[in-house]
mmCIF file of C-alpha atoms in Angstrom:
data_model
loop_
_atom_site.group_PDB
_atom_site.id
_atom_site.type_symbol
_atom_site.label_atom_id
_atom_site.label_comp_id
_atom_site.label_asym_id
_atom_site.label_seq_id
_atom_site.Cartn_x
_atom_site.Cartn_y
_atom_site.Cartn_z
ATOM 1 C CA MET A 1 -1.265 -19.496 -15.827
ATOM 2 C CA LYS A 2 -4.035 -19.875 -13.217
ATOM 3 C CA VAL A 3 -3.717 -17.158 -10.578
ATOM 4 C CA LEU A 4 -5.415 -16.772 -7.181
ATOM 5 C CA VAL A 5 -5.331 -13.358 -5.471
ATOM 6 C CA ILE A 6 -6.004 -13.185 -1.724
ATOM 7 C CA GLY A 7 -7.750 -10.058 -0.410
ATOM 8 C CA GLY A 8 -10.729 -7.866 -1.100
ATOM 9 C CA GLY A 9 -9.705 -4.218 -1.276
ATOM 10 C CA ALA A 10 -8.826 -1.691 -3.967
ATOM 11 C CA ARG A 11 -5.212 -2.896 -3.952
ATOM 12 C CA GLU A 12 -6.423 -6.381 -4.851
ATOM 13 C CA HIS A 13 -8.772 -4.956 -7.490
ATOM 14 C CA ALA A 14 -5.785 -3.133 -9.020
ATOM 15 C CA LEU A 15 -3.769 -6.366 -8.975
ATOM 16 C CA CYS A 16 -6.657 -8.332 -10.483
ATOM 17 C CA ARG A 17 -7.215 -5.698 -13.156
ATOM 18 C CA SER A 18 -3.563 -5.870 -14.223
ATOM 19 C CA LEU A 19 -3.543 -9.669 -14.110
ATOM 20 C CA SER A 20 -6.761 -9.825 -16.152
ATOM 21 C CA LEU A 21 -5.022 -7.816 -18.893
ATOM 22 C CA ASP A 22 -2.059 -10.245 -18.948
ATOM 23 C CA PRO A 23 -2.368 -12.642 -21.926
ATOM 24 C CA ASP A 24 -0.533 -15.348 -19.950
ATOM 25 C CA VAL A 25 -3.279 -15.476 -17.307
ATOM 26 C CA THR A 26 -5.799 -18.116 -18.398
ATOM 27 C CA ALA A 27 -7.902 -18.150 -15.212
ATOM 28 C CA LEU A 28 -8.140 -15.521 -12.478
ATOM 29 C CA HIS A 29 -9.601 -16.155 -9.027
ATOM 30 C CA CYS A 30 -9.875 -13.930 -5.956
ATOM 31 C CA ALA A 31 -10.783 -14.732 -2.360
ATOM 32 C CA PRO A 32 -12.812 -13.165 -0.906
ATOM 33 C CA GLY A 33 -12.819 -10.270 -3.408
ATOM 34 C CA ASN A 34 -15.500 -7.586 -3.705
ATOM 35 C CA ALA A 35 -18.231 -6.418 -6.069
ATOM 36 C CA GLY A 36 -15.783 -4.797 -8.492
ATOM 37 C CA ILE A 37 -13.276 -7.639 -8.539
ATOM 38 C CA ALA A 38 -16.156 -9.963 -9.478
ATOM 39 C CA GLU A 39 -16.154 -8.318 -12.918
ATOM 40 C CA VAL A 40 -12.640 -9.595 -13.731
ATOM 41 C CA ALA A 41 -12.155 -12.655 -11.483
ATOM 42 C CA GLU A 42 -14.118 -15.580 -10.063
ATOM 43 C CA LEU A 43 -14.728 -15.017 -6.338
ATOM 44 C CA HIS A 44 -14.430 -17.586 -3.554
ATOM 45 C CA PRO A 45 -15.153 -17.319 0.181
ATOM 46 C CA VAL A 46 -12.138 -17.938 2.412
ATOM 47 C CA ASP A 47 -10.725 -16.956 5.787
ATOM 48 C CA GLN A 48 -7.743 -14.891 4.613
ATOM 49 C CA LEU A 49 -5.844 -15.573 7.851
ATOM 50 C CA ASP A 50 -6.218 -19.372 7.645
ATOM 51 C CA GLY A 51 -3.190 -20.585 5.720
ATOM 52 C CA GLU A 52 -4.454 -24.162 5.437
ATOM 53 C CA ALA A 53 -7.800 -22.962 4.051
ATOM 54 C CA VAL A 54 -6.067 -20.745 1.489
ATOM 55 C CA ALA A 55 -3.731 -23.599 0.488
ATOM 56 C CA ARG A 56 -6.709 -25.977 0.079
ATOM 57 C CA LEU A 57 -8.503 -23.445 -2.083
ATOM 58 C CA ALA A 58 -5.422 -22.861 -4.230
ATOM 59 C CA THR A 59 -4.885 -26.610 -4.633
ATOM 60 C CA GLY A 60 -8.527 -27.202 -5.536
ATOM 61 C CA LEU A 61 -8.420 -24.465 -8.171
ATOM 62 C CA GLY A 62 -5.180 -25.761 -9.659
ATOM 63 C CA ALA A 63 -3.601 -22.348 -9.041
ATOM 64 C CA GLU A 64 -0.079 -21.941 -10.365
ATOM 65 C CA LEU A 65 0.524 -18.677 -8.503
ATOM 66 C CA VAL A 66 -1.020 -17.250 -5.330
ATOM 67 C CA VAL A 67 -0.693 -13.485 -4.825
ATOM 68 C CA ILE A 68 -1.305 -12.397 -1.223
ATOM 69 C CA GLY A 69 -2.439 -8.786 -1.065
ATOM 70 C CA PRO A 70 -2.959 -7.661 2.561
ATOM 71 C CA GLU A 71 -0.444 -7.585 5.398
ATOM 72 C CA ALA A 72 -2.420 -9.576 7.987
ATOM 73 C CA PRO A 73 -2.365 -12.897 6.043
ATOM 74 C CA LEU A 74 1.366 -12.469 5.412
ATOM 75 C CA VAL A 75 2.109 -11.871 9.102
ATOM 76 C CA ALA A 76 -0.116 -14.897 9.858
ATOM 77 C CA GLY A 77 2.084 -17.119 7.655
ATOM 78 C CA VAL A 78 -0.331 -17.736 4.786
ATOM 79 C CA ALA A 79 2.469 -17.607 2.201
ATOM 80 C CA ASP A 80 4.296 -20.375 4.102
ATOM 81 C CA ALA A 81 1.218 -22.626 4.006
ATOM 82 C CA VAL A 82 0.758 -22.075 0.272
ATOM 83 C CA ARG A 83 4.418 -22.845 -0.434
ATOM 84 C CA ALA A 84 4.206 -25.948 1.772
ATOM 85 C CA ALA A 85 1.423 -27.140 -0.548
ATOM 86 C CA GLY A 86 3.841 -26.860 -3.471
ATOM 87 C CA ILE A 87 2.351 -23.733 -5.029
ATOM 88 C CA PRO A 88 4.411 -20.599 -5.758
ATOM 89 C CA ALA A 89 3.338 -17.695 -3.534
ATOM 90 C CA PHE A 90 4.038 -14.005 -4.046
ATOM 91 C CA GLY A 91 4.595 -12.662 -0.559
ATOM 92 C CA PRO A 92 7.100 -13.037 2.273
ATOM 93 C CA SER A 93 7.201 -15.733 4.920
ATOM 94 C CA ARG A 94 5.740 -15.160 8.368
ATOM 95 C CA GLU A 95 9.229 -14.412 9.744
ATOM 96 C CA ALA A 96 10.197 -11.987 6.968
ATOM 97 C CA ALA A 97 6.783 -10.265 7.146
ATOM 98 C CA GLN A 98 7.723 -9.120 10.656
ATOM 99 C CA LEU A 99 9.390 -6.274 8.762
ATOM 100 C CA GLU A 100 5.866 -4.839 8.728
ATOM 101 C CA GLY A 101 4.380 -6.813 11.596
ATOM 102 C CA SER A 102 6.783 -5.323 14.157
ATOM 103 C CA LYS A 103 8.149 -1.771 13.990
ATOM 104 C CA ALA A 104 10.822 -2.783 16.522
ATOM 105 C CA PHE A 105 11.972 -5.684 14.315
ATOM 106 C CA ALA A 106 12.138 -3.338 11.318
ATOM 107 C CA LYS A 107 14.278 -0.876 13.290
ATOM 108 C CA ASP A 108 16.627 -3.702 14.262
ATOM 109 C CA VAL A 109 16.967 -4.840 10.640
ATOM 110 C CA MET A 110 17.647 -1.259 9.514
ATOM 111 C CA ALA A 111 20.341 -0.920 12.161
ATOM 112 C CA GLY A 112 21.984 -4.127 10.976
ATOM 113 C CA ALA A 113 21.767 -3.066 7.329
ATOM 114 C CA GLY A 114 22.971 0.497 7.922
ATOM 115 C CA VAL A 115 19.736 1.898 6.492
ATOM 116 C CA PRO A 116 19.091 5.591 7.304
ATOM 117 C CA THR A 117 16.005 6.035 9.474
ATOM 118 C CA ALA A 118 14.658 8.114 12.349
ATOM 119 C CA ARG A 119 16.179 7.713 15.809
ATOM 120 C CA SER A 120 13.726 5.837 17.998
ATOM 121 C CA TYR A 121 12.930 4.198 21.324
ATOM 122 C CA VAL A 122 10.959 0.992 21.854
ATOM 123 C CA CYS A 123 8.765 1.453 24.944
ATOM 124 C CA THR A 124 6.702 -0.941 27.034
ATOM 125 C CA THR A 125 6.132 1.030 30.269
ATOM 126 C CA PRO A 126 4.617 4.439 31.056
ATOM 127 C CA GLU A 127 8.012 5.572 32.380
ATOM 128 C CA GLU A 128 9.770 4.660 29.134
ATOM 129 C CA ILE A 129 7.037 6.403 27.140
ATOM 130 C CA ASP A 130 7.430 9.639 29.105
ATOM 131 C CA GLU A 131 11.220 9.556 28.768
ATOM 132 C CA ALA A 132 11.009 9.065 24.982
ATOM 133 C CA LEU A 133 8.417 11.821 24.503
ATOM 134 C CA ASP A 134 10.566 14.190 26.550
ATOM 135 C CA ALA A 135 13.713 13.234 24.636
ATOM 136 C CA PHE A 136 12.300 14.035 21.186
ATOM 137 C CA GLY A 137 9.785 16.786 21.896
ATOM 138 C CA ALA A 138 7.094 17.950 19.487
ATOM 139 C CA PRO A 139 5.955 17.038 16.940
ATOM 140 C CA TYR A 140 5.552 13.604 18.528
ATOM 141 C CA VAL A 141 5.642 10.446 16.365
ATOM 142 C CA VAL A 142 4.100 7.424 18.108
ATOM 143 C CA LYS A 143 3.743 4.063 16.344
ATOM 144 C CA ASP A 144 1.986 0.928 17.531
ATOM 145 C CA ASP A 145 4.568 -1.855 17.230
ATOM 146 C CA GLY A 146 2.077 -4.241 15.609
ATOM 147 C CA LEU A 147 -0.332 -4.155 12.686
ATOM 148 C CA ALA A 148 -3.050 -1.515 12.934
ATOM 149 C CA ALA A 149 -4.528 -1.389 9.412
ATOM 150 C CA GLY A 150 -2.746 1.861 8.575
ATOM 151 C CA LYS A 151 -4.076 3.632 11.672
ATOM 152 C CA GLY A 152 -1.404 2.783 14.249
ATOM 153 C CA VAL A 153 0.608 5.972 13.819
ATOM 154 C CA VAL A 154 -0.101 9.274 15.544
ATOM 155 C CA VAL A 155 1.807 12.445 14.654
ATOM 156 C CA THR A 156 0.812 15.324 16.905
ATOM 157 C CA GLU A 157 1.956 18.487 18.664
ATOM 158 C CA ASP A 158 -0.172 17.475 21.673
ATOM 159 C CA VAL A 159 1.871 15.510 24.214
ATOM 160 C CA GLU A 160 -1.258 14.215 25.958
ATOM 161 C CA GLN A 161 -2.634 12.823 22.694
ATOM 162 C CA ALA A 162 0.746 11.227 21.992
ATOM 163 C CA ARG A 163 0.909 9.725 25.502
ATOM 164 C CA ALA A 164 -2.672 8.395 25.286
ATOM 165 C CA HIS A 165 -1.955 6.614 21.996
ATOM 166 C CA ALA A 166 1.290 5.169 23.370
ATOM 167 C CA LEU A 167 -0.401 3.875 26.528
ATOM 168 C CA ALA A 168 -3.090 2.160 24.430
ATOM 169 C CA CYS A 169 -0.429 0.022 22.708
ATOM 170 C CA ASP A 170 1.188 -3.082 24.203
ATOM 171 C CA ARG A 171 4.539 -2.074 22.753
ATOM 172 C CA VAL A 172 5.198 1.228 21.049
ATOM 173 C CA VAL A 173 7.930 2.852 18.970
ATOM 174 C CA ILE A 174 8.465 6.573 19.621
ATOM 175 C CA GLU A 175 10.768 8.314 17.182
ATOM 176 C CA GLU A 176 12.048 11.652 15.999
ATOM 177 C CA PHE A 177 9.941 13.596 13.523
ATOM 178 C CA LEU A 178 11.273 13.577 9.958
ATOM 179 C CA ASP A 179 10.803 16.760 7.944
ATOM 180 C CA GLY A 180 10.314 16.883 4.177
ATOM 181 C CA PRO A 181 7.945 15.317 1.622
ATOM 182 C CA GLU A 182 7.100 11.624 1.787
ATOM 183 C CA VAL A 183 7.542 9.109 -1.023
ATOM 184 C CA SER A 184 6.446 5.498 -1.420
ATOM 185 C CA LEU A 185 8.768 3.225 -3.370
ATOM 186 C CA PHE A 186 7.884 -0.413 -4.046
ATOM 187 C CA ALA A 187 10.349 -3.103 -5.041
ATOM 188 C CA ILE A 188 9.713 -6.674 -6.126
ATOM 189 C CA THR A 189 12.335 -9.090 -4.815
ATOM 190 C CA ASP A 190 13.026 -12.809 -4.670
ATOM 191 C CA GLY A 191 15.312 -12.460 -1.661
ATOM 192 C CA VAL A 192 18.418 -11.710 -3.741
ATOM 193 C CA THR A 193 17.530 -9.623 -6.787
ATOM 194 C CA VAL A 194 15.647 -6.358 -6.195
ATOM 195 C CA LEU A 195 13.517 -4.777 -8.928
ATOM 196 C CA PRO A 196 12.286 -1.265 -8.063
ATOM 197 C CA LEU A 197 8.988 0.056 -9.381
ATOM 198 C CA ARG A 198 8.170 3.730 -9.972
ATOM 199 C CA PRO A 199 7.759 6.026 -6.950
ATOM 200 C CA ALA A 200 4.406 7.426 -5.854
ATOM 201 C CA GLN A 201 3.108 9.782 -3.200
ATOM 202 C CA ASP A 202 0.020 9.143 -1.098
ATOM 203 C CA PHE A 203 -2.120 11.359 1.127
ATOM 204 C CA LYS A 204 -2.747 10.006 4.628
ATOM 205 C CA ARG A 205 -4.845 12.751 6.211
ATOM 206 C CA ALA A 206 -8.611 12.709 5.763
ATOM 207 C CA LEU A 207 -9.078 16.349 4.745
ATOM 208 C CA ASP A 208 -7.708 18.811 2.200
ATOM 209 C CA GLY A 209 -4.445 20.500 3.101
ATOM 210 C CA ASP A 210 -3.328 17.436 5.097
ATOM 211 C CA GLU A 211 -5.763 18.259 7.876
ATOM 212 C CA GLY A 212 -7.863 15.859 9.913
ATOM 213 C CA PRO A 213 -7.168 12.367 11.264
ATOM 214 C CA ASN A 214 -4.813 9.787 9.801
ATOM 215 C CA THR A 215 -6.393 7.301 7.393
ATOM 216 C CA GLY A 216 -5.313 4.310 5.356
ATOM 217 C CA GLY A 217 -4.785 6.726 2.439
ATOM 218 C CA MET A 218 -7.089 9.123 0.582
ATOM 219 C CA GLY A 219 -5.347 9.238 -2.790
ATOM 220 C CA ALA A 220 -2.054 8.953 -4.642
ATOM 221 C CA TYR A 221 -0.232 9.977 -7.785
ATOM 222 C CA SER A 222 2.730 8.989 -9.942
ATOM 223 C CA PRO A 223 5.205 10.116 -11.291
ATOM 224 C CA LEU A 224 6.697 12.705 -8.935
ATOM 225 C CA PRO A 225 7.873 15.591 -11.143
ATOM 226 C CA TRP A 226 9.555 17.304 -8.169
ATOM 227 C CA ALA A 227 11.672 14.314 -7.132
ATOM 228 C CA ASP A 228 15.376 13.947 -7.911
ATOM 229 C CA PRO A 229 15.776 11.737 -11.018
ATOM 230 C CA LYS A 230 18.410 9.766 -9.091
ATOM 231 C CA LEU A 231 16.028 9.016 -6.203
ATOM 232 C CA VAL A 232 15.234 5.413 -7.175
ATOM 233 C CA ASP A 233 18.908 4.525 -7.675
ATOM 234 C CA GLU A 234 19.806 6.142 -4.358
ATOM 235 C CA VAL A 235 17.086 4.280 -2.461
ATOM 236 C CA MET A 236 18.077 1.017 -4.147
ATOM 237 C CA ASP A 237 21.676 1.446 -2.985
ATOM 238 C CA SER A 238 21.033 2.787 0.530
ATOM 239 C CA VAL A 239 17.757 1.120 1.529
ATOM 240 C CA LEU A 240 16.242 -1.651 -0.573
ATOM 241 C CA GLN A 241 19.216 -3.842 -1.497
ATOM 242 C CA PRO A 242 20.867 -3.560 1.967
ATOM 243 C CA THR A 243 17.582 -4.528 3.666
ATOM 244 C CA VAL A 244 17.067 -7.574 1.429
ATOM 245 C CA ASP A 245 20.723 -8.583 1.950
ATOM 246 C CA GLU A 246 20.413 -8.193 5.749
ATOM 247 C CA LEU A 247 17.279 -10.319 5.941
ATOM 248 C CA ARG A 248 18.926 -13.034 3.864
ATOM 249 C CA ARG A 249 22.012 -12.880 6.131
ATOM 250 C CA ARG A 250 19.735 -13.414 9.141
ATOM 251 C CA GLY A 251 18.271 -16.538 7.590
ATOM 252 C CA THR A 252 14.885 -14.925 6.907
ATOM 253 C CA PRO A 253 15.041 -14.099 3.191
ATOM 254 C CA PHE A 254 12.359 -11.662 2.037
ATOM 255 C CA SER A 255 10.519 -12.616 -1.151
ATOM 256 C CA GLY A 256 7.617 -10.542 -2.453
ATOM 257 C CA LEU A 257 6.896 -6.818 -2.363
ATOM 258 C CA LEU A 258 9.112 -4.628 -0.206
ATOM 259 C CA TYR A 259 7.528 -1.214 0.329
ATOM 260 C CA ALA A 260 9.696 1.607 1.635
ATOM 261 C CA GLY A 261 7.915 4.641 3.051
ATOM 262 C CA LEU A 262 10.467 7.439 2.783
ATOM 263 C CA ALA A 263 10.946 11.004 3.966
ATOM 264 C CA ILE A 264 13.084 13.249 1.765
ATOM 265 C CA THR A 265 14.603 15.267 4.602
ATOM 266 C CA SER A 266 17.064 18.142 4.693
ATOM 267 C CA ARG A 267 19.681 15.536 5.703
ATOM 268 C CA GLY A 268 18.856 13.074 2.942
ATOM 269 C CA VAL A 269 16.494 10.126 2.454
ATOM 270 C CA ARG A 270 15.245 8.446 5.645
ATOM 271 C CA VAL A 271 13.006 5.372 5.987
ATOM 272 C CA ILE A 272 9.759 6.075 7.849
ATOM 273 C CA GLU A 273 8.507 2.497 7.686
ATOM 274 C CA PHE A 274 8.615 -0.736 5.734
ATOM 275 C CA ASN A 275 5.592 -2.674 4.536
ATOM 276 C CA ALA A 276 5.635 -6.253 3.334
ATOM 277 C CA ARG A 277 3.071 -5.845 0.544
ATOM 278 C CA PHE A 278 1.773 -3.488 -2.115
ATOM 279 C CA GLY A 279 0.565 -0.221 -0.598
ATOM 280 C CA ASP A 280 -2.976 1.075 -0.921
ATOM 281 C CA PRO A 281 -3.691 3.495 -2.674
ATOM 282 C CA GLU A 282 -0.235 3.777 -4.287
ATOM 283 C CA THR A 283 -0.613 0.411 -6.056
ATOM 284 C CA GLN A 284 -3.513 1.824 -8.036
ATOM 285 C CA VAL A 285 -1.340 4.495 -9.694
ATOM 286 C CA VAL A 286 1.867 2.460 -9.998
ATOM 287 C CA LEU A 287 0.151 -0.446 -11.771
ATOM 288 C CA ALA A 288 -1.749 2.015 -13.982
ATOM 289 C CA ARG A 289 1.646 2.980 -15.445
ATOM 290 C CA LEU A 290 3.212 -0.508 -15.678
ATOM 291 C CA LYS A 291 3.227 -1.843 -19.248
ATOM 292 C CA THR A 292 5.073 -5.120 -18.575
ATOM 293 C CA PRO A 293 2.590 -7.997 -18.028
ATOM 294 C CA LEU A 294 2.370 -8.527 -14.283
ATOM 295 C CA ALA A 295 1.965 -12.275 -13.770
ATOM 296 C CA GLY A 296 5.405 -13.274 -15.021
ATOM 297 C CA VAL A 297 7.126 -10.694 -12.812
ATOM 298 C CA LEU A 298 5.320 -11.944 -9.700
ATOM 299 C CA LEU A 299 6.009 -15.584 -10.624
ATOM 300 C CA ASN A 300 9.725 -14.844 -11.046
ATOM 301 C CA SER A 301 9.724 -13.362 -7.553
ATOM 302 C CA ALA A 302 7.944 -16.410 -6.139
ATOM 303 C CA ASN A 303 10.266 -18.842 -7.932
ATOM 304 C CA GLY A 304 13.533 -17.066 -7.130
ATOM 305 C CA THR A 305 14.240 -16.307 -10.790
ATOM 306 C CA LEU A 306 13.937 -12.522 -10.788
ATOM 307 C CA ASP A 307 17.430 -12.174 -12.269
ATOM 308 C CA ASP A 308 15.924 -13.613 -15.488
ATOM 309 C CA GLN A 309 13.334 -10.821 -15.622
ATOM 310 C CA ALA A 310 13.648 -8.396 -18.515
ATOM 311 C CA PRO A 311 13.683 -4.686 -17.566
ATOM 312 C CA LEU A 312 10.227 -3.373 -16.759
ATOM 313 C CA SER A 313 8.445 -1.193 -19.316
ATOM 314 C CA TRP A 314 6.593 1.911 -18.123
ATOM 315 C CA SER A 315 4.093 4.315 -19.616
ATOM 316 C CA ASP A 316 5.123 7.970 -19.821
ATOM 317 C CA GLU A 317 1.611 8.898 -18.717
ATOM 318 C CA ALA A 318 0.734 10.139 -15.246
ATOM 319 C CA ALA A 319 -1.801 8.478 -12.954
ATOM 320 C CA VAL A 320 -3.954 9.860 -10.137
ATOM 321 C CA THR A 321 -6.188 7.965 -7.691
ATOM 322 C CA VAL A 322 -8.861 9.652 -5.560
ATOM 323 C CA VAL A 323 -10.389 7.622 -2.728
ATOM 324 C CA VAL A 324 -14.118 7.982 -2.126
ATOM 325 C CA ALA A 325 -14.772 7.156 1.536
ATOM 326 C CA SER A 326 -17.968 6.502 3.423
ATOM 327 C CA HIS A 327 -19.719 8.780 5.884
ATOM 328 C CA ASN A 328 -17.724 9.299 9.106
ATOM 329 C CA TYR A 329 -14.560 7.563 7.878
ATOM 330 C CA PRO A 330 -12.082 6.954 9.546
ATOM 331 C CA GLU A 331 -13.983 6.888 12.861
ATOM 332 C CA THR A 332 -17.041 4.602 12.571
ATOM 333 C CA PRO A 333 -17.832 4.527 8.856
ATOM 334 C CA ARG A 334 -21.412 3.927 7.768
ATOM 335 C CA THR A 335 -21.984 0.970 5.441
ATOM 336 C CA GLY A 336 -24.855 -0.385 3.388
ATOM 337 C CA ASP A 337 -25.443 2.759 1.297
ATOM 338 C CA PRO A 338 -26.152 2.176 -2.421
ATOM 339 C CA ILE A 339 -23.499 3.345 -4.895
ATOM 340 C CA GLU A 340 -24.679 4.875 -8.177
ATOM 341 C CA GLY A 341 -22.863 6.301 -11.191
ATOM 342 C CA LEU A 342 -20.459 3.419 -11.816
ATOM 343 C CA ALA A 343 -22.034 2.512 -15.165
ATOM 344 C CA GLU A 344 -21.808 6.149 -16.286
ATOM 345 C CA ILE A 345 -18.059 6.178 -15.609
ATOM 346 C CA ALA A 346 -17.603 2.938 -17.545
ATOM 347 C CA GLU A 347 -19.555 4.384 -20.482
ATOM 348 C CA GLN A 348 -18.229 7.941 -20.542
ATOM 349 C CA ASP A 349 -14.760 7.975 -18.960
ATOM 350 C CA ALA A 350 -13.155 4.663 -19.937
ATOM 351 C CA PRO A 351 -10.449 3.787 -20.758
ATOM 352 C CA HIS A 352 -8.727 6.845 -19.257
ATOM 353 C CA ALA A 353 -10.630 6.681 -15.966
ATOM 354 C CA TYR A 354 -11.965 3.660 -14.120
ATOM 355 C CA VAL A 355 -13.142 2.643 -10.660
ATOM 356 C CA LEU A 356 -11.364 0.173 -8.413
ATOM 357 C CA HIS A 357 -13.561 -1.154 -5.619
ATOM 358 C CA ALA A 358 -12.392 -1.265 -2.005
ATOM 359 C CA GLY A 359 -15.242 -1.604 0.509
ATOM 360 C CA THR A 360 -18.141 -2.776 -1.659
ATOM 361 C CA LYS A 361 -20.477 -5.735 -1.918
ATOM 362 C CA ARG A 362 -23.424 -6.738 -4.053
ATOM 363 C CA ASP A 363 -26.873 -6.529 -2.483
ATOM 364 C CA GLY A 364 -29.343 -7.947 -4.989
ATOM 365 C CA ASP A 365 -29.049 -5.801 -8.109
ATOM 366 C CA ALA A 366 -27.353 -2.978 -6.206
ATOM 367 C CA ILE A 367 -23.744 -2.382 -5.195
ATOM 368 C CA VAL A 368 -23.511 -0.987 -1.666
ATOM 369 C CA SER A 369 -20.757 0.345 0.567
ATOM 370 C CA ALA A 370 -19.138 -2.216 2.875
ATOM 371 C CA GLY A 371 -16.195 -0.402 4.424
ATOM 372 C CA GLY A 372 -14.527 2.909 5.195
ATOM 373 C CA ARG A 373 -12.675 3.434 1.953
ATOM 374 C CA VAL A 374 -15.250 2.484 -0.664
ATOM 375 C CA LEU A 375 -13.797 3.258 -4.111
ATOM 376 C CA SER A 376 -10.486 4.256 -5.691
ATOM 377 C CA VAL A 377 -11.232 6.347 -8.778
ATOM 378 C CA THR A 378 -8.143 6.107 -10.972
ATOM 379 C CA ALA A 379 -7.266 8.022 -14.132
ATOM 380 C CA THR A 380 -4.324 8.415 -16.487
ATOM 381 C CA GLY A 381 -3.316 11.360 -18.647
ATOM 382 C CA THR A 382 -0.449 12.896 -20.556
ATOM 383 C CA ASP A 383 0.488 14.741 -17.358
ATOM 384 C CA LEU A 384 -0.725 15.028 -13.773
ATOM 385 C CA ALA A 385 -3.039 17.923 -14.608
ATOM 386 C CA GLN A 386 -4.934 15.871 -17.190
ATOM 387 C CA ALA A 387 -4.969 12.771 -14.973
ATOM 388 C CA ARG A 388 -6.391 14.863 -12.099
ATOM 389 C CA GLU A 389 -9.025 16.398 -14.328
ATOM 390 C CA ARG A 390 -10.149 12.969 -15.541
ATOM 391 C CA ALA A 391 -10.132 11.450 -12.052
ATOM 392 C CA TYR A 392 -12.220 14.214 -10.512
ATOM 393 C CA ALA A 393 -14.630 14.229 -13.451
ATOM 394 C CA ALA A 394 -15.273 10.551 -12.748
ATOM 395 C CA VAL A 395 -15.563 11.169 -9.001
ATOM 396 C CA GLY A 396 -18.244 13.731 -9.798
ATOM 397 C CA ARG A 397 -20.442 11.026 -11.321
ATOM 398 C CA ILE A 398 -20.473 8.895 -8.165
ATOM 399 C CA ARG A 399 -23.505 9.119 -5.930
ATOM 400 C CA LEU A 400 -22.991 7.708 -2.427
ATOM 401 C CA ASP A 401 -24.893 9.305 0.433
ATOM 402 C CA GLY A 402 -22.611 11.041 2.928
ATOM 403 C CA SER A 403 -19.445 10.155 1.012
ATOM 404 C CA GLN A 404 -16.280 12.211 1.284
ATOM 405 C CA HIS A 405 -13.107 12.687 -0.734
ATOM 406 C CA ARG A 406 -10.177 15.060 -0.839
ATOM 407 C CA THR A 407 -10.193 17.662 -3.610
ATOM 408 C CA ASP A 408 -6.438 18.347 -3.581
ATOM 409 C CA ILE A 409 -4.871 15.019 -4.572
ATOM 410 C CA ALA A 410 -1.771 15.786 -6.718
ATOM 411 C CA ARG A 411 -2.759 19.451 -7.012
ATOM 412 C CA LYS A 412 0.573 20.923 -5.914
ATOM 413 C CA ALA A 413 2.568 18.513 -8.061
ATOM 414 C CA ALA A 414 0.369 19.224 -11.093
ATOM 415 C CA GLU A 415 0.802 22.973 -10.673
ATOM 416 C CA ALA A 416 4.563 22.847 -10.077
#
């Protein structure tokens, strides 16, 4: 199978790494990719948001499956253009991707499906914003209705900060705060059959102890030793299958990766948000544990034949990812700094630890930073403690001027 992956972050590097290990994949391409992905796939320049350009590239390469990584191309309808060219695409249609593209649409779908979620108001005027903030009180949860690259959500005790964020959005969803730990659960679906993956937990705040500003994610781990063993079954029954059924009932069937961001509250599981693609950095740890070859699973989703898929096989090992971010991330990250130590990790830490590239590019013989989140250092071990130890040992070899990372990824879970 010839596979083309669209995107250029650590999520796409994780996808490409898994696909490169699949014996059924005979050729692997990525557009636009990054310096790390170049080691396992052939890179091509493309405008990720231009569906016709992506379809032309896929056709020219003879791709038999196109895997669309990021949310923006999905919301822009790239999967539709690829399918119109007669090529199977892993990823939802433009209409179904509104599940991530519009928080208000997602709330409406959840209401129709009877999915448990936070009470909320959709606001478009300053008066509506003030009424909603007053109704819920602190802590305030304010979400930009549209895509914001993981930075559209503000959770704060400060009503003025909440109001300022809300006023900066064209349309905003203000909702009640959900207590309890958060869990990410992915499911692959073809619009009818739903195949859950293993849960993970990510860390959104920039600093140790969940301090500092919100980010796209500073690390993740899987499995969750503290979670109820029945959690996946419960979320399948109350969230994932009802949502897929509701979207199909509406005439907008969802095919691809359905990501449920969950809060395990004192009143039960509640959906915080849906995403229409693999999450970053959770993908890095979930795929590290998946033993089933990936390409066939994604193709079954794209072709509507997921009911033929054999049960997924998982490693008993734990996985931890630590994100190495550039100076001043998430505000105005500095780019262009050389990255050293990658060869040492490959020589001394493989195969238990490896580096997935996010914001990198090649500059002559050097690899330099090219984004806010630069690397996802991922490691596996017999348990979370060993996976953490291996991940942080590898992080310690990286030399990137001004870089930052959290030191407490998976610490509590490993010590529990």
